[in-house]
């Protein structure tokens, strides 16, 4: 394993100076120049890979997240195969919530399903604060991975309070987030108590990952785009800010991501991010004007483009690399996760193309 990941870094012919903190990915997050635009993919570890489907064949999703050997192997699979510039820890946003005592499962083809959805203050109280011992398997997996990955950075992550609250209140995935919003508008005190508790759990979960050695963290607020900017600022931003500002002294870049967030990009940056994730609806030059020049951007290829002929993929990748030059730092990614039906060979070609078209000649020589 070590040989493969080391080989990946060496293939790019990059100088091996200061380890993951000096990697193209971390440099771009910090808005520092690097040898090329770094690239990784949300859900790069997952069903698009036959080696993932094989290893997961007889193991449930939550169980696989609690086995450090499996977590490490699954996390490394896309790094070996695609030569991406960063690994992302294999886990799920509901893992810390389950560790906090919430009875839930991750159902294949559906997503997280909660046995008793949150309705009352007593339900909120039952969500316990967590510490390292509650998620020791994550601590262990991160430590294993940091050793295996060498100079390739590992991204830790967690779900943001709004997106977690949506699963807990709805009891599962929802198109409208109707119950969640009804609680938010109708019982604001209960809403804020729930989000405050989730922020505490999330911050503890991210601290465990930072202490174990991750090089960056991403806060997934996948469903925040369901809110207006005013409601986002009133009901959500303070809680996400608790998480992000709680990591201000952690010394690792903080990425803040959501889908359908064109109107929220400025606010999501203000919540305390170093990098703001952008979906495919907003071109990166426009996004940069909304976010400002004191943060980097990440994104933003439409994941469905990867299902189109290569000529279409190539045109889109080139456009995004070009528009990313308007930002003070750009991490290439998709606008949301890799779809399971994606041909993994296309992902490998995208990594090579991003590196090729963004290579800085002066720094290569
Ligand atoms: O990005 C990565 O490669 C790291 C792994 C990762 C997973 N989930 C693994 C996973 C990450 C970062 C997540 C985060 C996550 N989980 C989010 C935020 C990102 C996003 O997609 O918006 C959300 C909303 C969830 C909740 C969740 N868990 C959903 C919607 C699903 C998919 C359900 C399905 O089967 O389609 C899951 C399950 C899940 N999490 C899978 C993976 C690889 C699929 C499980 C399987 O292989 O059966």
Coordinates of C-alpha atoms and ligand atoms in Angstrom, one line a residue:
X1 CA 0.0 0.0 0.0
X2 CA 2.8 2.4 1.0
X3 CA 4.6 1.7 -2.3
X4 CA 1.5 2.5 -4.3
X5 CA 0.7 5.8 -2.6
X6 CA 4.3 6.9 -2.7
X7 CA 4.4 6.0 -6.3
X8 CA 1.4 8.2 -7.0
X9 CA 3.1 11.2 -5.6
X10 CA 6.3 10.5 -7.4
X11 CA 4.6 10.1 -10.8
X12 CA 3.7 13.8 -10.8
X13 CA 7.4 14.6 -10.4
X14 CA 6.6 17.0 -7.5
X15 CA 9.3 18.1 -5.1
X16 CA 8.8 16.3 -1.7
X17 CA 9.4 19.1 0.7
X18 CA 7.3 19.3 3.8
X19 CA 4.8 16.4 3.7
X20 CA 1.0 16.8 3.4
X21 CA 1.0 20.4 4.8
X22 CA 3.1 21.4 1.8
X23 CA 1.0 19.4 -0.7
X24 CA -0.7 21.1 -3.7
X25 CA -4.1 20.5 -2.0
X26 CA -3.2 22.2 1.3
X27 CA -1.4 25.0 -0.6
X28 CA -4.5 25.7 -2.7
X29 CA -6.7 25.7 0.4
X30 CA -4.3 28.3 1.9
X31 CA -4.4 30.4 -1.3
X32 CA -0.7 29.7 -1.9
X33 CA 0.7 28.9 -5.4
X34 CA 1.4 25.3 -6.2
X35 CA 2.6 23.1 -9.1
X36 CA -0.9 22.4 -10.4
X37 CA -4.6 22.7 -9.4
X38 CA -5.2 19.9 -6.9
X39 CA -8.1 17.5 -7.5
X40 CA -10.1 15.1 -5.4
X41 CA -13.8 13.9 -5.6
X42 CA -16.5 13.9 -3.1
X43 CA -17.6 10.2 -2.7
X44 CA -14.4 9.1 -4.5
X45 CA -14.5 6.0 -2.2
X46 CA -17.7 4.2 -3.0
X47 CA -19.8 2.3 -5.4
X48 CA -18.2 3.6 -8.6
X49 CA -15.2 1.3 -7.7
X50 CA -15.4 -2.5 -8.2
X51 CA -12.8 -3.0 -5.4
X52 CA -15.1 -1.1 -3.1
X53 CA -18.2 -3.1 -4.0
X54 CA -16.2 -6.3 -3.4
X55 CA -14.9 -5.3 0.0
X56 CA -18.3 -4.1 1.1
X57 CA -20.2 -7.1 -0.2
X58 CA -21.0 -8.7 3.2
X59 CA -20.4 -5.7 5.5
X60 CA -23.0 -3.2 6.5
X61 CA -22.2 0.5 6.0
X62 CA -22.1 1.5 9.6
X63 CA -20.1 -1.6 10.5
X64 CA -17.5 -0.8 7.8
X65 CA -17.1 2.7 9.2
X66 CA -16.3 1.2 12.6
X67 CA -13.5 -1.1 11.4
X68 CA -10.3 0.8 11.1
X69 CA -8.7 -1.8 8.7
X70 CA -11.7 -1.5 6.3
X71 CA -11.8 2.3 6.7
X72 CA -8.1 2.6 5.8
X73 CA -8.4 0.2 2.8
X74 CA -11.5 1.9 1.4
X75 CA -10.0 5.4 1.9
X76 CA -6.9 4.3 0.0
X77 CA -8.6 2.7 -3.0
X78 CA -9.3 5.9 -4.9
X79 CA -5.9 7.3 -4.1
X80 CA -4.1 4.3 -5.6
X81 CA -6.4 4.1 -8.6
X82 CA -6.8 7.8 -9.6
X83 CA -3.8 9.5 -8.2
X84 CA -6.0 12.2 -6.6
X85 CA -4.3 14.9 -4.5
X86 CA -6.1 14.1 -1.3
X87 CA -7.8 11.2 0.4
X88 CA -11.1 11.7 2.3
X89 CA -11.7 9.5 5.4
X90 CA -14.2 6.8 4.7
X91 CA -17.1 7.4 7.1
X92 CA -20.5 9.0 7.1
X93 CA -22.1 12.1 8.5
X94 CA -24.3 10.1 10.8
X95 CA -21.4 8.1 12.4
X96 CA -20.9 10.6 15.3
X97 CA -24.7 10.9 15.8
X98 CA -24.9 7.1 16.2
X99 CA -21.9 7.3 18.6
X100 CA -23.9 10.0 20.5
X101 CA -26.7 7.4 21.2
X102 CA -29.1 8.0 18.3
X103 CA -30.6 4.7 17.0
X104 CA -30.1 4.8 13.3
X105 CA -29.0 2.8 10.3
X106 CA -27.7 3.6 6.8
X107 CA -30.0 1.8 4.4
X108 CA -28.6 0.9 0.9
X109 CA -30.2 3.0 -1.8
X110 CA -31.9 5.2 0.7
X111 CA -29.4 6.7 3.2
X112 CA -29.6 7.3 6.9
X113 CA -32.9 6.2 8.6
X114 CA -33.5 7.2 12.2
X115 CA -35.7 4.9 14.4
X116 CA -37.2 7.7 16.6
X117 CA -37.1 11.1 14.9
X118 CA -36.4 14.1 17.1
X119 CA -39.6 15.9 18.3
X120 CA -39.1 17.2 21.8
X121 CA -36.5 18.7 24.2
X122 CA -36.1 15.3 25.8
X123 CA -35.2 13.8 22.4
X124 CA -32.5 16.5 22.1
X125 CA -31.2 15.8 25.6
X126 CA -30.7 12.1 24.7
X127 CA -28.1 13.1 22.1
X128 CA -25.0 12.7 24.3
X129 CA -21.8 14.7 23.9
X130 CA -19.1 12.5 22.5
X131 CA -15.3 12.1 23.1
X132 CA -12.5 10.2 21.6
X133 CA -13.5 7.0 23.4
X134 CA -16.9 7.0 21.7
X135 CA -15.2 7.1 18.2
X136 CA -11.9 5.4 19.0
X137 CA -12.2 3.5 15.6
X138 CA -12.0 6.9 13.8
X139 CA -9.0 7.9 15.8
X140 CA -7.3 4.6 15.0
X141 CA -8.3 4.7 11.3
X142 CA -6.9 8.2 10.8
X143 CA -3.6 7.3 12.5
X144 CA -3.3 4.3 10.2
X145 CA -4.0 6.3 7.2
X146 CA -1.7 9.2 8.0
X147 CA 1.2 6.7 8.1
X148 CA 0.1 4.9 4.9
X149 CA -0.5 8.1 2.9
X150 CA 2.8 9.8 3.4
X151 CA 2.8 13.1 1.6
X152 CA -0.8 12.7 0.4
X153 CA -3.1 14.8 2.7
X154 CA -6.1 13.2 4.4
X155 CA -9.3 15.2 4.7
X156 CA -11.5 14.6 7.8
X157 CA -15.1 15.5 7.7
X158 CA -18.4 15.9 9.5
X159 CA -22.0 16.8 8.7
X160 CA -23.1 20.4 9.6
X161 CA -25.9 21.0 12.2
X162 CA -28.6 21.8 9.6
X163 CA -28.0 18.7 7.4
X164 CA -27.7 16.4 10.5
X165 CA -30.9 18.0 12.0
X166 CA -32.7 17.3 8.8
X167 CA -32.0 13.6 9.0
X168 CA -32.9 13.5 12.7
X169 CA -36.1 15.4 12.4
X170 CA -37.4 13.9 9.1
X171 CA -36.3 10.4 10.2
X172 CA -34.6 9.9 6.8
X173 CA -33.9 11.7 3.5
X174 CA -36.3 14.4 2.5
X175 CA -37.0 16.4 -0.7
X176 CA -38.7 19.3 1.0
X177 CA -37.2 19.2 4.6
X178 CA -40.8 20.1 5.6
X179 CA -40.7 18.7 9.1
X180 CA -37.3 20.2 9.7
X181 CA -38.4 23.7 8.6
X182 CA -41.7 23.4 10.5
X183 CA -39.7 22.8 13.7
X184 CA -37.3 25.5 12.9
X185 CA -40.0 28.2 12.3
X186 CA -42.5 26.9 14.8
X187 CA -40.3 25.9 17.8
X188 CA -37.2 28.1 17.4
X189 CA -35.9 27.4 20.9
X190 CA -36.1 23.6 20.4
X191 CA -34.4 24.1 17.0
X192 CA -31.5 26.1 18.4
X193 CA -31.1 23.6 21.3
X194 CA -30.9 20.7 18.7
X195 CA -28.5 22.5 16.5
X196 CA -26.3 23.6 19.5
X197 CA -26.1 20.0 20.6
X198 CA -25.3 18.8 17.1
X199 CA -22.6 21.5 16.8
X200 CA -21.0 20.2 20.0
X201 CA -21.0 16.6 18.7
X202 CA -19.7 17.6 15.3
X203 CA -16.9 19.8 16.8
X204 CA -15.8 16.9 19.1
X205 CA -15.8 14.5 16.1
X206 CA -13.7 16.8 14.0
X207 CA -11.3 17.4 17.0
X208 CA -10.7 13.7 17.2
X209 CA -9.8 13.6 13.5
X210 CA -7.5 16.7 13.8
X211 CA -5.7 15.3 16.9
X212 CA -5.2 12.0 15.0
X213 CA -3.5 13.9 12.1
X214 CA -5.9 14.9 9.3
X215 CA -4.5 17.7 7.1
X216 CA -7.9 19.5 6.4
X217 CA -11.5 19.2 7.4
X218 CA -14.7 19.5 5.4
X219 CA -18.0 20.4 6.9
X220 CA -20.8 19.0 4.8
X221 CA -24.0 21.1 4.9
X222 CA -25.4 19.3 1.9
X223 CA -29.0 20.5 2.3
X224 CA -28.4 24.1 3.4
X225 CA -29.5 25.2 -0.1
X226 CA -33.1 24.5 1.0
X227 CA -33.0 27.8 3.0
X228 CA -33.1 31.5 2.0
X229 CA -30.1 33.5 3.0
X230 CA -32.0 35.3 5.7
X231 CA -33.1 32.0 7.3
X232 CA -29.7 30.5 6.9
X233 CA -28.1 33.4 8.7
X234 CA -30.7 33.3 11.5
X235 CA -31.2 29.6 12.1
X236 CA -28.1 27.9 10.8
X237 CA -25.0 30.0 10.4
X238 CA -24.4 30.6 14.2
X239 CA -24.3 26.8 14.8
X240 CA -22.0 26.1 11.8
X241 CA -19.8 29.0 13.0
X242 CA -19.5 27.3 16.4
X243 CA -18.0 24.3 14.7
X244 CA -15.7 26.2 12.2
X245 CA -14.5 28.8 14.7
X246 CA -14.0 26.0 17.2
X247 CA -11.3 24.7 14.8
X248 CA -9.7 28.1 14.1
X249 CA -6.6 27.2 16.2
X250 CA -6.4 23.7 14.8
X251 CA -3.9 24.7 12.1
X252 CA -5.8 22.9 9.2
X253 CA -7.9 24.4 6.4
X254 CA -11.6 24.2 6.9
X255 CA -13.8 23.6 3.8
X256 CA -17.5 24.4 4.0
X257 CA -19.7 22.7 1.4
X258 CA -23.3 22.7 0.4
X259 CA -25.5 22.0 -2.7
X260 CA -27.8 24.6 -4.3
X261 CA -26.1 27.3 -2.2
X262 CA -25.6 30.0 -4.9
X263 CA -27.4 32.6 -2.6
X264 CA -25.5 31.4 0.5
X265 CA -21.9 31.3 -0.7
X266 CA -21.0 34.6 1.1
X267 CA -22.6 33.6 4.3
X268 CA -21.1 30.1 4.2
X269 CA -17.6 31.7 3.9
X270 CA -18.4 34.1 6.8
X271 CA -19.3 31.1 9.0
X272 CA -15.6 30.6 9.3
X273 CA -14.4 28.7 6.2
X274 CA -11.0 28.9 4.5
X275 CA -12.5 27.2 1.4
X276 CA -16.1 27.3 0.2
X277 CA -17.5 24.4 -1.8
X278 CA -19.4 25.5 -4.9
X279 CA -21.9 23.3 -6.9
X280 CA -22.2 23.3 -10.7
X281 CA -24.9 26.0 -10.8
X282 CA -22.5 28.9 -10.1
X283 CA -19.4 29.4 -12.3
X284 CA -16.3 29.7 -10.1
X285 CA -15.5 33.3 -11.2
X286 CA -19.0 34.4 -10.1
X287 CA -18.7 32.4 -6.9
X288 CA -15.4 34.1 -6.1
X289 CA -17.0 37.5 -6.4
X290 CA -19.7 36.4 -3.9
X291 CA -17.2 34.7 -1.5
X292 CA -14.5 37.3 -1.6
X293 CA -10.7 37.0 -2.1
X294 CA -9.9 35.9 1.4
X295 CA -11.1 32.4 0.8
X296 CA -10.4 29.7 -1.7
X297 CA -13.1 27.8 -3.7
X298 CA -13.6 24.1 -4.3
X299 CA -15.6 22.6 -7.2
X300 CA -17.5 22.4 -9.4
X301 CA -18.0 19.8 -12.2
X302 CA -21.6 18.5 -12.5
X303 CA -21.3 14.8 -11.5
X304 CA -23.6 13.8 -14.4
X305 CA -21.1 15.3 -16.9
X306 CA -18.9 12.3 -16.1
X307 CA -21.6 10.1 -17.8
X308 CA -21.3 12.0 -21.1
X309 CA -18.8 11.4 -23.9
X310 CA -15.2 12.2 -23.1
X311 CA -15.2 15.3 -25.4
X312 CA -17.9 16.8 -23.3
X313 CA -16.0 16.0 -20.0
X314 CA -12.8 17.5 -21.4
X315 CA -14.5 20.8 -22.4
X316 CA -16.1 21.1 -19.0
X317 CA -12.9 20.3 -17.1
X318 CA -11.0 22.9 -19.1
X319 CA -13.7 25.5 -18.5
X320 CA -13.7 24.9 -14.8
X321 CA -9.9 25.0 -14.4
X322 CA -9.9 28.3 -16.4
X323 CA -12.7 29.8 -14.3
X324 CA -10.9 28.6 -11.2
X325 CA -8.0 30.9 -12.1
X326 CA -10.2 33.8 -11.0
X327 CA -10.2 32.5 -7.4
X328 CA -7.3 33.1 -5.0
X329 CA -7.1 29.3 -4.6
X330 CA -8.9 26.5 -6.4
X331 CA -9.4 22.9 -5.5
X332 CA -10.9 21.0 -8.4
X333 CA -13.8 18.7 -7.3
X334 CA -17.3 17.8 -8.4
X335 CA -20.3 20.0 -7.4
X336 CA -21.6 17.0 -5.4
X337 CA -20.6 13.3 -4.9
X338 CA -19.6 10.8 -7.6
X339 CA -22.6 8.9 -8.9
X340 CA -22.4 5.1 -8.4
X341 CA -22.8 4.5 -12.2
X342 CA -19.7 6.6 -13.0
X343 CA -17.0 4.8 -15.0
X344 CA -13.9 5.0 -12.7
X345 CA -11.6 5.3 -15.7
X346 CA -13.2 8.6 -16.5
X347 CA -12.3 9.8 -13.0
X348 CA -8.7 8.8 -13.5
X349 CA -8.6 10.7 -16.8
X350 CA -10.1 13.8 -15.2
X351 CA -7.3 13.8 -12.6
X352 CA -4.7 13.6 -15.3
X353 CA -6.3 16.3 -17.4
X354 CA -6.7 18.7 -14.5
X355 CA -3.0 18.3 -13.6
X356 CA -2.0 18.7 -17.3
X357 CA -4.0 21.8 -18.1
X358 CA -3.1 23.5 -14.8
X359 CA 0.6 22.7 -14.6
X360 CA 2.8 25.7 -14.0
X361 CA 5.7 25.4 -16.3
X362 CA 8.0 27.8 -14.5
X363 CA 7.7 25.8 -11.3
X364 CA 8.1 22.4 -13.0
X365 CA 11.6 23.1 -14.3
Ligands
LIG1 O1 -16.6 11.2 0.0 C1 -16.1 10.2 0.3 O2 -15.5 9.4 -0.5 C2 -16.0 9.8 1.8 C3 -17.1 9.1 2.3 C4 -18.5 9.7 2.6 C5 -19.6 8.9 2.7 N1 -20.7 9.7 3.1 C6 -19.7 7.4 2.4 C7 -21.0 6.8 2.1 C8 -18.9 11.0 2.9 C9 -18.0 12.3 2.9 C10 -20.3 11.0 3.2 C11 -21.0 12.1 3.7 C12 -22.5 12.1 3.6 N2 -23.3 11.1 4.0 C13 -23.3 13.2 3.2 C14 -22.7 14.5 2.8 C15 -22.3 14.5 1.4 C16 -23.3 14.5 0.4 O3 -23.4 13.5 -0.3 O4 -24.1 15.4 0.3 C17 -24.6 12.8 3.3 C18 -25.8 13.7 3.0 C19 -24.6 11.5 3.8 C20 -25.8 10.7 4.1 C21 -25.8 9.5 3.3 N3 -25.1 8.3 3.6 C22 -26.4 9.3 2.0 C23 -27.3 10.2 1.3 C24 -26.0 8.0 1.6 C25 -26.3 7.3 0.2 C26 -27.4 6.4 0.3 C27 -27.4 5.5 -1.0 O5 -27.2 4.3 -0.8 O6 -27.5 6.0 -2.1 C28 -25.2 7.4 2.5 C29 -24.5 6.1 2.5 C30 -23.1 6.2 2.1 N4 -22.2 7.0 2.7 C31 -22.5 5.5 1.1 C32 -21.1 5.8 1.1 C33 -20.0 5.3 0.2 C34 -23.1 4.4 0.2 C35 -23.2 3.2 1.1 C36 -23.1 1.9 0.3 O7 -22.0 1.7 -0.4 O8 -24.0 1.1 0.3

